[in-house]
Amino acid sequence: MDIESGSCANTVKRESWRTVLTLAYQSLGVVYGDLSTSPLYVYRNTFADDIDHSESNEEIYGVLSFVFWTLTLVPLLKYVFIVLRADDDGEGGTFALYSLLCHRAGIGFLPSGQLADEELSAYKKRDGHMHVPSGDAVCGGVTAADRLKRMLEKHQVLQRLLMILALLGASMVIGDGVLTPAISVFSAVSGLELSMSKEHHQYVEVPVTCLILVFLFALQHYGTQRVGFLFAPIVITWLFCISIIGVYNIFYWNPHVYQALSPYYMYNFLKKTQRRGWMSLGGILLCITGSEAMYADLGHFSQLSIKIAFISVVYPSLLLAYMGQAAYLSQHHIMESRYWIGFYVSVPERIRWPLLAIAILAAVVGSQAVITGTFSIIKQCSALGYFPRVKIVHTSSEVHGQIYIPEINWILMILCLAVTIGFRDTKHMGNASGLAVITVMLVTTCLMSLVIVLCWHKSIFLSVCFILFFGMIEALYFSASLIKFLEGAWVPITLSFILMIIMYVWHYGTLKKYEFEVQNKVSLNWLLSLGPHIGIVRVRGIGLIHTDLVSGIPAVFSHFVTNLPAFHQVLVFLCIKSVPVPYVKPEERFLVGRIGPKEFRLYRVIARYGYHDMHKDDLEFEKDLVCGLAEFMQTEHSEHNGFMDETKKCDEKMTVVGKGFRLCEQDGEPEEAPGPSNSREIQSPVMLPKKRVRFVLPKSPQLDRGVREELHELTEAREAGMAFILGHSHMKAKSGSGLIKRLVINFGYEFLRRNCRGPAYGFNIPHASTLEVGMVYHV
């Protein structure tokens, strides 16, 4: 018996390790494509103008020493061993850190937040992952986390600063989605210069690069699922090739190049070159381009798989590649400058053409990962109300993170082509890309220092040590990149500035719109004054009134019934909102409540989605919604004749639904309504020629007559069809508002609202069933 149990345990262990190794293999093609292609342009950008190659090897050894220690301290120490542990329910990235901080500090950035959201299992899972406070984190009974939390809750300036920091990181990630494909593909194509004359290759590199980029962006709508199986082999082949070439160059040209790994050469490099050496750090910085992807793509893999792939394959391969290039350059000082600094010059001539093809494929793979990451961060921003609504296409039914955003894809392509044609060299592209990369890393360091205190409950001393150590390293590289503002670094600054304005304007307008709806919502007394039958014609069907309010009756409802005194026999005020967690379980999706007495047939449904959740199509959503309403009707009765006090006539309490009912739709002749009261199947009495709707109830106590009537009416309305009533609001600043507010609301927000997707498109609402009610909001 013991032998059998031991064998089972070993089998499970082997399967788990097999899964981890499989994920590690797959991560090589998705996570490390950008980082793996950095040897194409690091030395070229570093030695472009700032450092002269003389007969001495001190500069070459100094650069190699900087590359080694930068790779060791930032991707390996910071990301692999520290940052990867700060996951938001398995998800990573700038907004994941921001989401963690907002939850722990109690500074919700979504205006529609509710206490009921705190009961989501995703929130509880977050708390379960938190570390127990260490002894040095407590002082006089008050922890450092408590003090920091109070400070953030008290000062709105700090909350805004935290939000701006997160928006800066997100905008720089989007900017990197423009710059990385340009520099990666251009650097790979630059190998043509060794086989063509100077007069000809400069007229070939840019067109070839542009063709590859157009091809890359044109294929985005297919997704990476169909060609994803090729990604990992391409990156592995590339890493294997540069490793072998690196080992060959080390042993053939300079076996003593390993001495440059000593930090002494960094000191000697800066001492000798001074300002020129400091400016060259902007090129050295490119060796860690793509490191942020390890954390951003955490949700697609696992911490262990990403760590294994980097430590065992990526890190040693990159070190061998950089050491091999340095070994070659240390023995080839007297060469034409345009050849001396290129990557391909250190490649043996026999394999130069095959390696050129592999390099182009690897650059395409790396660019694909960055573009997909850009789509992902925009989806997060849009879900959390920081970016206008866009069309999101899921290209894979199995891998959730594979999405495609048409508008963003073509904008990225145009900007990428503009950067390539405008700069036409890796020097300016590298300066631009380096600034974007290091800015994202600085933002991550700042947010991570807060996570250490608020989420991990460590002492402020450890947090300060973290931000000082890594912040000083990244600030040094940031200053070296920023000094080259006129030489390309202005591109990410300009892009991020425009994106941050768009994000802030959209977020500000969204908040003002919500505040207007809260201040102008209709009181329940007004509804009750209409009488038991509401004094309005009720037509067959279910009416869904889309609103952002989580309580109260929206003003658009009174505007609608004032101009058209008729609505559906079952009316649902539907609020589709995002919560600051990656995913919401299907059984926790809906909060359902009742508005007014039962005979009104008015309900409130709040559908909650995480920022990585996929919205279902309209048919699936309708099924889930009707099932949720049916379950609520039964649950309300079973809980002491409902949670609502009929005398108060209020909707203060919401019920979580999502289990118990199953909706079946069949074609065929309808059946009569069930006779016996103990039947568990309630069928629609409405005679329709094609469709019959049945609620299959769980084993439960005998249904009350009122509940049965309400369910019958729901089935009748469901068979009659659904209609979506949307508020088409126009916002205007109040008279007397300041100039900035008028510009932001009347021009900025309204321009974005008119030119982005509406809520009907964002939530897959069929246009044939949509009715828009126009209103003007004076905010």
PDB file of C-alpha atoms in Angstrom, residues 144 319 511 691:
ATOM      1  CA  ALA A 144       4.526  50.348   8.747  1.00  0.00           C
ATOM      2  CA  LEU A 319      26.505  36.382 -21.571  1.00  0.00           C
ATOM      3  CA  LEU A 511     -15.581  60.225 -13.232  1.00  0.00           C
ATOM      4  CA  LYS A 691     -38.704  28.076 -29.195  1.00  0.00           C
TER       5      LYS A 691
END
